[in-house]
Amino acid sequence: MFTHNPELKEIFNMSNQRNGDQREALFNAIAAYASNIENLPALLPAVEKIAQKHTSFQIKPEQYNIVGTHLLATLDEMFNPGQGGAGRVGQSLWRTG
C-alpha cells in the first residue's frame, strides 16, 4: 500500500507498522466488528475513538478506498493464495458492504 501510495506514510505511525502494533489493532477491530455485528451499540465506543482519530488526521474519503482496496486484496490473498488481486473475497465484501 505504501509503495503505491507513499502519501499515506504521513498518516500511519510507521514504527507501529514495523513492530506490528498497527496490524494487531486493525485485526482486533475487524474481529470486534465481526463478533458484534448483531450488537452494534457494543461497537460505539471503539467506533467513536477511531472516528476522532481519523478526524484529527483529516482522513479523506478517497483514502478509505485506498486502504479498503489493499485490505481486501490482503484478505483475498490470505484466503486464496496465488490468485492475485481482490478476487472472490474482495468482490463479495464490496457487494455486501
Short mmCIF file of C-alpha atoms in Angstrom, two decimals, residues 1-2 5 7 17 19 21 28 32 34 39 41-42 44-46 53 59 62-63 68 70 72 81-82 90 92 94 96:
data_model
loop_
_atom_site.label_atom_id
_atom_site.label_comp_id
_atom_site.label_asym_id
_atom_site.label_seq_id
_atom_site.Cartn_x
_atom_site.Cartn_y
_atom_site.Cartn_z
CA MET A 1 0.00 0.00 0.00
CA PHE A 2 2.75 2.45 0.94
CA ASN A 5 0.53 5.47 -2.01
CA GLU A 7 1.47 9.91 0.95
CA GLN A 17 3.74 -0.59 11.19
CA ASN A 19 6.55 -3.58 15.20
CA ASP A 21 1.02 -2.82 16.58
CA ASN A 28 -8.69 -6.66 16.73
CA ALA A 32 -14.70 -6.99 17.26
CA ALA A 34 -17.46 -9.37 13.22
CA ASN A 39 -24.92 -5.83 18.66
CA PRO A 41 -24.17 -0.49 20.38
CA ALA A 42 -21.27 -2.55 21.77
CA LEU A 44 -19.93 2.50 19.61
CA PRO A 45 -17.06 3.39 22.00
CA ALA A 46 -14.44 1.93 19.65
CA LYS A 53 -8.55 9.84 15.43
CA ILE A 59 -8.67 11.50 6.61
CA GLU A 62 -10.62 8.53 -1.09
CA GLN A 63 -8.08 7.39 1.49
CA GLY A 68 -10.00 -0.75 1.88
CA HIS A 70 -5.47 -3.06 -0.08
CA LEU A 72 -9.46 -6.68 0.77
CA PRO A 81 -3.15 -17.77 -2.11
CA GLY A 82 -1.65 -17.20 -5.53
CA GLY A 90 -12.97 -8.71 -2.06
CA SER A 92 -18.24 -10.40 -2.12
CA TRP A 94 -17.77 -4.94 -1.69
CA THR A 96 -22.34 -6.70 0.86
#
